[in-house]
Short mmCIF file of N, CA, C and O in Angstrom, two decimals:
data_model
loop_
_atom_site.label_atom_id
_atom_site.label_comp_id
_atom_site.label_asym_id
_atom_site.label_seq_id
_atom_site.Cartn_x
_atom_site.Cartn_y
_atom_site.Cartn_z
N GLN A 1 16.34 -98.27 134.56
CA GLN A 1 16.35 -97.01 133.85
C GLN A 1 14.94 -96.44 133.77
O GLN A 1 13.96 -97.15 134.01
N LEU A 2 14.87 -95.18 133.43
CA LEU A 2 13.60 -94.48 133.35
C LEU A 2 13.51 -93.79 131.99
O LEU A 2 14.47 -93.19 131.52
N GLN A 3 12.33 -93.87 131.38
CA GLN A 3 12.08 -93.19 130.12
C GLN A 3 10.97 -92.16 130.30
O GLN A 3 9.96 -92.44 130.94
N LEU A 4 11.17 -90.98 129.74
CA LEU A 4 10.20 -89.90 129.83
C LEU A 4 9.76 -89.50 128.43
O LEU A 4 10.60 -89.25 127.57
N VAL A 5 8.46 -89.42 128.22
CA VAL A 5 7.89 -89.04 126.94
C VAL A 5 6.96 -87.85 127.17
O VAL A 5 6.00 -87.95 127.93
N GLU A 6 7.24 -86.74 126.49
CA GLU A 6 6.48 -85.52 126.66
C GLU A 6 5.51 -85.30 125.50
O GLU A 6 5.76 -85.76 124.38
N SER A 7 4.45 -84.57 125.79
CA SER A 7 3.48 -84.20 124.77
C SER A 7 2.72 -82.96 125.22
O SER A 7 2.76 -82.59 126.40
N GLY A 8 2.02 -82.32 124.30
CA GLY A 8 1.16 -81.20 124.64
C GLY A 8 1.66 -79.84 124.22
O GLY A 8 0.93 -78.85 124.34
N GLY A 9 2.89 -79.74 123.73
CA GLY A 9 3.41 -78.46 123.29
C GLY A 9 2.75 -77.99 122.01
O GLY A 9 2.09 -78.75 121.32
N GLY A 10 2.92 -76.70 121.71
CA GLY A 10 2.34 -76.15 120.50
C GLY A 10 2.32 -74.65 120.51
O GLY A 10 2.98 -74.00 121.32
N LEU A 11 1.55 -74.09 119.59
CA LEU A 11 1.41 -72.64 119.42
C LEU A 11 0.08 -72.18 120.00
O LEU A 11 -0.98 -72.72 119.66
N VAL A 12 0.14 -71.18 120.89
CA VAL A 12 -1.07 -70.62 121.48
C VAL A 12 -0.96 -69.10 121.49
O VAL A 12 0.13 -68.53 121.45
N GLN A 13 -2.11 -68.43 121.56
CA GLN A 13 -2.14 -66.98 121.64
C GLN A 13 -1.99 -66.51 123.07
O GLN A 13 -2.30 -67.25 124.02
N PRO A 14 -1.50 -65.28 123.28
CA PRO A 14 -1.42 -64.75 124.64
C PRO A 14 -2.76 -64.83 125.35
O PRO A 14 -3.80 -64.52 124.76
N GLY A 15 -2.72 -65.24 126.61
CA GLY A 15 -3.93 -65.42 127.38
C GLY A 15 -4.53 -66.80 127.28
O GLY A 15 -5.46 -67.13 128.03
N GLY A 16 -4.00 -67.62 126.39
CA GLY A 16 -4.51 -68.97 126.21
C GLY A 16 -3.96 -69.95 127.22
O GLY A 16 -3.18 -69.60 128.11
N SER A 17 -4.36 -71.20 127.07
CA SER A 17 -3.97 -72.26 127.99
C SER A 17 -3.39 -73.44 127.24
O SER A 17 -3.70 -73.67 126.07
N LEU A 18 -2.58 -74.21 127.94
CA LEU A 18 -1.95 -75.39 127.37
C LEU A 18 -1.59 -76.33 128.50
O LEU A 18 -1.17 -75.88 129.57
N ARG A 19 -1.74 -77.64 128.28
CA ARG A 19 -1.36 -78.62 129.28
C ARG A 19 -0.29 -79.55 128.73
O ARG A 19 -0.50 -80.21 127.71
N LEU A 20 0.84 -79.59 129.41
CA LEU A 20 1.93 -80.47 129.05
C LEU A 20 1.84 -81.76 129.85
O LEU A 20 1.49 -81.74 131.02
N SER A 21 2.18 -82.87 129.21
CA SER A 21 2.17 -84.17 129.87
C SER A 21 3.55 -84.80 129.79
O SER A 21 4.25 -84.65 128.80
N CYS A 22 3.91 -85.52 130.84
CA CYS A 22 5.17 -86.25 130.90
C CYS A 22 4.88 -87.65 131.40
O CYS A 22 4.59 -87.85 132.58
N ALA A 23 4.92 -88.61 130.50
CA ALA A 23 4.64 -90.00 130.83
C ALA A 23 5.95 -90.74 131.11
O ALA A 23 6.87 -90.70 130.29
N ALA A 24 6.01 -91.42 132.24
CA ALA A 24 7.21 -92.14 132.65
C ALA A 24 7.00 -93.65 132.57
O ALA A 24 5.91 -94.15 132.86
N SER A 25 8.04 -94.35 132.18
CA SER A 25 8.01 -95.81 132.15
C SER A 25 9.35 -96.34 132.62
O SER A 25 10.37 -95.64 132.57
N GLY A 26 9.36 -97.58 133.09
CA GLY A 26 10.56 -98.17 133.65
C GLY A 26 10.46 -98.21 135.17
O GLY A 26 9.39 -98.43 135.72
N PHE A 27 11.58 -97.99 135.84
CA PHE A 27 11.63 -98.05 137.29
C PHE A 27 11.20 -96.71 137.88
O PHE A 27 12.02 -95.93 138.38
N THR A 28 9.93 -96.45 137.85
CA THR A 28 9.40 -95.16 138.31
C THR A 28 9.52 -94.97 139.81
O THR A 28 9.63 -93.83 140.28
N LEU A 29 9.51 -96.04 140.58
CA LEU A 29 9.60 -95.93 142.04
C LEU A 29 10.95 -95.40 142.49
O LEU A 29 11.08 -94.90 143.61
N GLY A 30 11.95 -95.50 141.65
CA GLY A 30 13.28 -95.01 141.99
C GLY A 30 13.48 -93.53 141.78
O GLY A 30 14.56 -93.00 142.04
N TYR A 31 12.44 -92.85 141.29
CA TYR A 31 12.51 -91.42 141.01
C TYR A 31 11.32 -90.73 141.66
O TYR A 31 10.29 -90.50 141.02
N PRO A 32 11.46 -90.39 142.95
CA PRO A 32 10.32 -89.84 143.71
C PRO A 32 9.82 -88.48 143.23
O PRO A 32 8.62 -88.20 143.36
N ALA A 33 10.70 -87.64 142.70
CA ALA A 33 10.31 -86.28 142.36
C ALA A 33 10.44 -86.02 140.87
O ALA A 33 11.30 -86.59 140.19
N VAL A 34 9.60 -85.13 140.36
CA VAL A 34 9.59 -84.75 138.96
C VAL A 34 9.51 -83.24 138.85
O VAL A 34 8.76 -82.60 139.60
N GLY A 35 10.25 -82.67 137.91
CA GLY A 35 10.25 -81.23 137.73
C GLY A 35 10.13 -80.84 136.27
O GLY A 35 10.41 -81.64 135.36
N TRP A 36 9.71 -79.60 136.06
CA TRP A 36 9.66 -79.01 134.72
C TRP A 36 10.65 -77.85 134.66
O TRP A 36 10.68 -76.99 135.54
N PHE A 37 11.45 -77.84 133.60
CA PHE A 37 12.38 -76.77 133.31
C PHE A 37 12.02 -76.17 131.95
O PHE A 37 11.32 -76.79 131.15
N ARG A 38 12.53 -74.97 131.68
CA ARG A 38 12.33 -74.37 130.37
C ARG A 38 13.56 -73.56 129.97
O ARG A 38 14.30 -73.06 130.81
N GLN A 39 13.76 -73.45 128.66
CA GLN A 39 14.88 -72.70 128.13
C GLN A 39 14.42 -71.89 126.92
O GLN A 39 14.01 -72.46 125.91
N ALA A 40 14.49 -70.58 127.05
CA ALA A 40 14.13 -69.67 125.97
C ALA A 40 15.35 -69.40 125.11
O ALA A 40 16.49 -69.56 125.56
N PRO A 41 15.16 -68.98 123.86
CA PRO A 41 16.29 -68.69 122.98
C PRO A 41 17.23 -67.66 123.59
O PRO A 41 16.80 -66.60 124.03
N GLY A 42 18.51 -67.98 123.62
CA GLY A 42 19.52 -67.08 124.13
C GLY A 42 19.59 -66.98 125.64
O GLY A 42 20.34 -66.16 126.16
N LYS A 43 18.82 -67.79 126.36
CA LYS A 43 18.80 -67.75 127.81
C LYS A 43 19.15 -69.12 128.39
O LYS A 43 19.07 -70.14 127.71
N GLU A 44 19.53 -69.12 129.66
CA GLU A 44 19.87 -70.37 130.33
C GLU A 44 18.61 -71.11 130.77
O GLU A 44 17.55 -70.52 130.94
N ARG A 45 18.76 -72.41 130.95
CA ARG A 45 17.64 -73.22 131.40
C ARG A 45 17.28 -72.86 132.84
O ARG A 45 18.16 -72.71 133.70
N GLU A 46 15.99 -72.73 133.11
CA GLU A 46 15.53 -72.36 134.43
C GLU A 46 14.44 -73.31 134.92
O GLU A 46 13.69 -73.88 134.13
N GLY A 47 14.36 -73.47 136.22
CA GLY A 47 13.34 -74.30 136.81
C GLY A 47 11.99 -73.61 136.79
O GLY A 47 11.90 -72.40 137.01
N VAL A 48 10.95 -74.37 136.57
CA VAL A 48 9.59 -73.85 136.52
C VAL A 48 8.77 -74.34 137.71
O VAL A 48 8.18 -73.54 138.45
N SER A 49 8.72 -75.65 137.89
CA SER A 49 7.92 -76.22 138.96
C SER A 49 8.34 -77.66 139.19
O SER A 49 8.84 -78.32 138.29
N CYS A 50 8.12 -78.16 140.40
CA CYS A 50 8.42 -79.55 140.70
C CYS A 50 7.43 -80.09 141.72
O CYS A 50 6.79 -79.32 142.44
N ILE A 51 7.34 -81.41 141.78
CA ILE A 51 6.44 -82.07 142.71
C ILE A 51 7.13 -83.29 143.29
O ILE A 51 7.81 -84.03 142.58
N SER A 52 6.98 -83.50 144.60
CA SER A 52 7.62 -84.61 145.30
C SER A 52 6.68 -85.79 145.43
O SER A 52 5.52 -85.74 145.01
N ASN A 53 7.19 -86.88 146.04
CA ASN A 53 6.36 -88.06 146.26
C ASN A 53 5.36 -87.87 147.39
O ASN A 53 4.52 -88.74 147.62
N SER A 54 5.46 -86.77 148.11
CA SER A 54 4.49 -86.40 149.13
C SER A 54 3.53 -85.33 148.63
O SER A 54 2.77 -84.75 149.41
N ASP A 55 3.60 -85.04 147.34
CA ASP A 55 2.77 -84.03 146.68
C ASP A 55 3.07 -82.62 147.18
O ASP A 55 2.22 -81.73 147.05
N ASN A 56 4.25 -82.41 147.74
CA ASN A 56 4.71 -81.06 148.02
C ASN A 56 5.22 -80.46 146.71
O ASN A 56 5.92 -81.12 145.95
N THR A 57 4.88 -79.21 146.46
CA THR A 57 5.21 -78.59 145.18
C THR A 57 5.98 -77.30 145.36
O THR A 57 5.91 -76.64 146.40
N TYR A 58 6.73 -76.95 144.33
CA TYR A 58 7.39 -75.67 144.23
C TYR A 58 7.02 -75.06 142.89
O TYR A 58 7.01 -75.75 141.87
N VAL A 59 6.71 -73.77 142.89
CA VAL A 59 6.36 -73.06 141.67
C VAL A 59 7.16 -71.77 141.62
O VAL A 59 7.17 -71.00 142.59
N GLN A 60 7.82 -71.51 140.51
CA GLN A 60 8.59 -70.29 140.33
C GLN A 60 7.69 -69.06 140.44
O GLN A 60 6.54 -69.08 139.99
N ASP A 61 8.22 -68.00 141.03
CA ASP A 61 7.42 -66.81 141.27
C ASP A 61 6.80 -66.24 140.00
O ASP A 61 5.66 -65.76 140.02
N SER A 62 7.52 -66.30 138.89
CA SER A 62 7.04 -65.69 137.66
C SER A 62 5.82 -66.39 137.07
O SER A 62 5.13 -65.82 136.22
N VAL A 63 5.54 -67.61 137.51
CA VAL A 63 4.40 -68.35 136.98
C VAL A 63 3.38 -68.71 138.04
O VAL A 63 2.38 -69.38 137.74
N LYS A 64 3.59 -68.25 139.27
CA LYS A 64 2.63 -68.52 140.34
C LYS A 64 1.26 -67.95 139.99
O LYS A 64 1.15 -66.84 139.50
N GLY A 65 0.24 -68.75 140.25
CA GLY A 65 -1.12 -68.34 139.93
C GLY A 65 -1.52 -68.63 138.51
O GLY A 65 -2.71 -68.52 138.17
N ARG A 66 -0.56 -69.01 137.67
CA ARG A 66 -0.85 -69.31 136.27
C ARG A 66 -0.54 -70.77 135.92
O ARG A 66 -1.25 -71.36 135.11
N PHE A 67 0.51 -71.32 136.50
CA PHE A 67 0.91 -72.71 136.22
C PHE A 67 0.60 -73.60 137.42
O PHE A 67 0.79 -73.19 138.57
N THR A 68 0.17 -74.82 137.15
CA THR A 68 -0.11 -75.79 138.20
C THR A 68 0.48 -77.14 137.82
O THR A 68 0.24 -77.62 136.71
N ILE A 69 1.23 -77.74 138.74
CA ILE A 69 1.80 -79.05 138.50
C ILE A 69 1.01 -80.10 139.28
O ILE A 69 0.54 -79.84 140.39
N SER A 70 0.84 -81.26 138.68
CA SER A 70 0.12 -82.35 139.33
C SER A 70 0.64 -83.67 138.78
O SER A 70 1.36 -83.70 137.78
N ARG A 71 0.28 -84.77 139.45
CA ARG A 71 0.71 -86.08 138.97
C ARG A 71 -0.37 -87.11 139.16
O ARG A 71 -1.16 -87.06 140.11
N ASP A 72 -0.41 -88.07 138.24
CA ASP A 72 -1.32 -89.19 138.27
C ASP A 72 -0.48 -90.44 138.53
O ASP A 72 0.17 -90.95 137.62
N TYR A 73 -0.48 -90.91 139.78
CA TYR A 73 0.36 -92.04 140.14
C TYR A 73 -0.03 -93.32 139.41
O TYR A 73 0.84 -94.12 139.05
N ALA A 74 -1.31 -93.52 139.19
CA ALA A 74 -1.77 -94.74 138.54
C ALA A 74 -1.24 -94.85 137.12
O ALA A 74 -0.96 -95.95 136.65
N ASN A 75 -1.10 -93.73 136.44
CA ASN A 75 -0.65 -93.72 135.05
C ASN A 75 0.78 -93.22 134.89
O ASN A 75 1.25 -93.05 133.75
N ASN A 76 1.47 -92.98 136.01
CA ASN A 76 2.86 -92.53 135.98
C ASN A 76 3.04 -91.31 135.07
O ASN A 76 3.97 -91.25 134.26
N THR A 77 2.17 -90.34 135.25
CA THR A 77 2.18 -89.16 134.40
C THR A 77 2.17 -87.90 135.26
O THR A 77 1.43 -87.80 136.24
N VAL A 78 2.99 -86.93 134.87
CA VAL A 78 3.04 -85.62 135.52
C VAL A 78 2.56 -84.58 134.52
O VAL A 78 2.92 -84.62 133.35
N TYR A 79 1.75 -83.64 135.00
CA TYR A 79 1.18 -82.62 134.15
C TYR A 79 1.65 -81.23 134.57
O TYR A 79 1.93 -80.97 135.73
N LEU A 80 1.69 -80.34 133.60
CA LEU A 80 1.91 -78.92 133.86
C LEU A 80 0.81 -78.16 133.14
O LEU A 80 0.82 -78.03 131.92
N GLN A 81 -0.17 -77.69 133.92
CA GLN A 81 -1.27 -76.91 133.36
C GLN A 81 -0.86 -75.45 133.32
O GLN A 81 -0.58 -74.84 134.36
N MET A 82 -0.83 -74.87 132.14
CA MET A 82 -0.40 -73.50 131.94
C MET A 82 -1.59 -72.66 131.48
O MET A 82 -2.23 -72.99 130.48
N SER A 83 -1.86 -71.58 132.19
CA SER A 83 -2.97 -70.70 131.88
C SER A 83 -2.49 -69.26 131.80
O SER A 83 -1.43 -68.92 132.33
N ARG A 84 -3.30 -68.41 131.15
CA ARG A 84 -2.97 -67.00 130.99
C ARG A 84 -1.54 -66.84 130.48
O ARG A 84 -0.74 -66.07 131.03
N LEU A 85 -1.24 -67.54 129.43
CA LEU A 85 0.11 -67.58 128.89
C LEU A 85 0.54 -66.22 128.34
O LEU A 85 -0.27 -65.47 127.79
N LYS A 86 1.82 -65.93 128.48
CA LYS A 86 2.43 -64.69 128.03
C LYS A 86 3.51 -64.99 127.00
O LYS A 86 4.07 -66.09 127.00
N PRO A 87 3.84 -64.03 126.14
CA PRO A 87 4.92 -64.26 125.17
C PRO A 87 6.24 -64.67 125.83
O PRO A 87 6.99 -65.46 125.24
N GLU A 88 6.52 -64.17 127.02
CA GLU A 88 7.75 -64.53 127.70
C GLU A 88 7.77 -65.96 128.21
O GLU A 88 8.80 -66.44 128.70
N ASP A 89 6.65 -66.67 128.11
CA ASP A 89 6.61 -68.09 128.45
C ASP A 89 7.12 -68.96 127.31
O ASP A 89 7.28 -70.17 127.48
N THR A 90 7.35 -68.36 126.16
CA THR A 90 7.85 -69.11 125.00
C THR A 90 9.21 -69.73 125.32
O THR A 90 10.15 -69.03 125.71
N ALA A 91 9.31 -71.04 125.15
CA ALA A 91 10.54 -71.76 125.48
C ALA A 91 10.37 -73.23 125.13
O ALA A 91 9.27 -73.69 124.82
N VAL A 92 11.48 -73.95 125.17
CA VAL A 92 11.44 -75.40 125.14
C VAL A 92 11.28 -75.88 126.56
O VAL A 92 12.08 -75.53 127.44
N TYR A 93 10.26 -76.67 126.81
CA TYR A 93 9.97 -77.16 128.15
C TYR A 93 10.44 -78.61 128.29
O TYR A 93 10.15 -79.45 127.45
N TYR A 94 11.18 -78.88 129.37
CA TYR A 94 11.75 -80.19 129.63
C TYR A 94 11.16 -80.79 130.90
O TYR A 94 11.02 -80.10 131.91
N CYS A 95 10.85 -82.06 130.84
CA CYS A 95 10.45 -82.83 132.01
C CYS A 95 11.67 -83.59 132.52
O CYS A 95 12.44 -84.15 131.73
N ALA A 96 11.87 -83.62 133.83
CA ALA A 96 13.02 -84.30 134.41
C ALA A 96 12.61 -85.01 135.70
O ALA A 96 11.77 -84.52 136.45
N ALA A 97 13.24 -86.15 135.96
CA ALA A 97 12.96 -86.93 137.16
C ALA A 97 14.20 -87.01 138.04
O ALA A 97 15.32 -87.07 137.54
N SER A 98 13.98 -87.02 139.35
CA SER A 98 15.07 -87.04 140.32
C SER A 98 15.02 -88.29 141.18
O SER A 98 13.96 -88.65 141.69
N SER A 99 16.16 -88.93 141.37
CA SER A 99 16.28 -90.06 142.27
C SER A 99 16.72 -89.62 143.67
O SER A 99 16.79 -90.45 144.58
N SER A 100 16.99 -88.33 143.85
CA SER A 100 17.50 -87.80 145.11
C SER A 100 16.42 -87.15 145.96
O SER A 100 16.33 -87.40 147.16
N TYR A 101 15.62 -86.29 145.36
CA TYR A 101 14.58 -85.60 146.10
C TYR A 101 13.45 -86.55 146.45
O TYR A 101 13.05 -87.39 145.65
N GLN A 102 12.90 -86.41 147.67
CA GLN A 102 11.84 -87.30 148.13
C GLN A 102 10.63 -86.49 148.62
O GLN A 102 9.72 -86.21 147.85
N HIS A 103 10.63 -86.11 149.89
CA HIS A 103 9.48 -85.40 150.45
C HIS A 103 9.38 -83.97 149.94
O HIS A 103 8.28 -83.42 149.88
N PHE A 104 10.51 -83.38 149.60
CA PHE A 104 10.55 -82.04 149.06
C PHE A 104 11.44 -82.03 147.83
O PHE A 104 12.38 -82.81 147.71
N CYS A 105 11.16 -81.13 146.91
CA CYS A 105 11.97 -81.02 145.70
C CYS A 105 12.51 -79.60 145.55
O CYS A 105 11.96 -78.65 146.10
N GLN A 106 13.59 -79.49 144.81
CA GLN A 106 14.23 -78.21 144.52
C GLN A 106 14.51 -78.11 143.03
O GLN A 106 14.66 -79.11 142.33
N MET A 107 14.60 -76.87 142.55
CA MET A 107 14.85 -76.64 141.13
C MET A 107 16.35 -76.48 140.88
O MET A 107 16.82 -75.40 140.52
N VAL A 108 17.09 -77.56 141.07
CA VAL A 108 18.52 -77.61 140.83
C VAL A 108 18.77 -78.66 139.75
O VAL A 108 18.44 -79.83 139.95
N ARG A 109 19.36 -78.25 138.64
CA ARG A 109 19.54 -79.16 137.51
C ARG A 109 20.32 -80.41 137.89
O ARG A 109 20.00 -81.51 137.43
N ALA A 110 21.34 -80.26 138.73
CA ALA A 110 22.18 -81.39 139.11
C ALA A 110 21.42 -82.43 139.93
O ALA A 110 21.88 -83.57 140.05
N GLY A 111 20.29 -82.06 140.48
CA GLY A 111 19.51 -82.99 141.28
C GLY A 111 18.61 -83.91 140.47
O GLY A 111 17.96 -84.78 141.04
N TYR A 112 18.58 -83.72 139.16
CA TYR A 112 17.73 -84.51 138.28
C TYR A 112 18.57 -85.43 137.40
O TYR A 112 19.55 -84.99 136.79
N ASP A 113 18.18 -86.69 137.32
CA ASP A 113 18.97 -87.72 136.66
C ASP A 113 18.51 -88.06 135.25
O ASP A 113 19.32 -88.42 134.40
N SER A 114 17.23 -88.01 135.02
CA SER A 114 16.66 -88.41 133.75
C SER A 114 15.85 -87.27 133.14
O SER A 114 15.07 -86.62 133.85
N TRP A 115 16.05 -87.04 131.84
CA TRP A 115 15.42 -85.91 131.17
C TRP A 115 14.65 -86.35 129.94
O TRP A 115 15.04 -87.29 129.24
N GLY A 116 13.55 -85.65 129.67
CA GLY A 116 12.81 -85.87 128.45
C GLY A 116 13.45 -85.15 127.29
O GLY A 116 14.47 -84.48 127.42
N GLN A 117 12.83 -85.28 126.13
CA GLN A 117 13.40 -84.72 124.91
C GLN A 117 13.13 -83.23 124.75
O GLN A 117 13.78 -82.56 123.94
N GLY A 118 12.18 -82.69 125.49
CA GLY A 118 11.79 -81.30 125.37
C GLY A 118 10.66 -81.11 124.39
O GLY A 118 10.57 -81.79 123.37
N THR A 119 9.77 -80.17 124.70
CA THR A 119 8.66 -79.85 123.81
C THR A 119 8.54 -78.34 123.68
O THR A 119 8.66 -77.60 124.66
N GLN A 120 8.32 -77.87 122.46
CA GLN A 120 8.29 -76.44 122.17
C GLN A 120 6.95 -75.84 122.53
O GLN A 120 5.89 -76.34 122.12
N VAL A 121 6.98 -74.73 123.27
CA VAL A 121 5.79 -73.94 123.58
C VAL A 121 6.02 -72.54 123.04
O VAL A 121 6.98 -71.87 123.43
N THR A 122 5.15 -72.10 122.15
CA THR A 122 5.26 -70.78 121.56
C THR A 122 3.99 -69.99 121.83
O THR A 122 2.89 -70.44 121.49
N VAL A 123 4.14 -68.81 122.43
CA VAL A 123 3.01 -67.94 122.74
C VAL A 123 3.13 -66.70 121.88
O VAL A 123 4.01 -65.87 122.10
N SER A 124 2.26 -66.56 120.90
CA SER A 124 2.36 -65.46 119.95
C SER A 124 1.03 -65.25 119.25
O SER A 124 0.24 -66.17 119.07
N SER A 125 0.78 -63.98 118.85
CA SER A 125 -0.43 -63.65 118.10
C SER A 125 -0.19 -63.78 116.61
O SER A 125 0.92 -63.58 116.12
#
């Protein structure tokens, strides 16, 4: 099994920055790809970014140039660096791991097997 623990959420002002962390423990080798999803109030959950075991990444168009995903293999941790934050970025952010995706990843909810608890990100003045 795999356990995911998230941290780094909070309240920031528009234009600010925040870094989310997702620490994995357990059988990490069985989950080659990791992705970040978010869900705003009254809206459906959407994919934000993902990274494969070959370090190939996908970033949603709405956050390109502002969000960067990376991973630290030694510490089994995936990061989402968020910059120039906007009020529309306000959402609960979820970290998820996939046992199916390998060299490339996709933002399809059904492709992810293990999910974190979610962390709240609020962008407001």
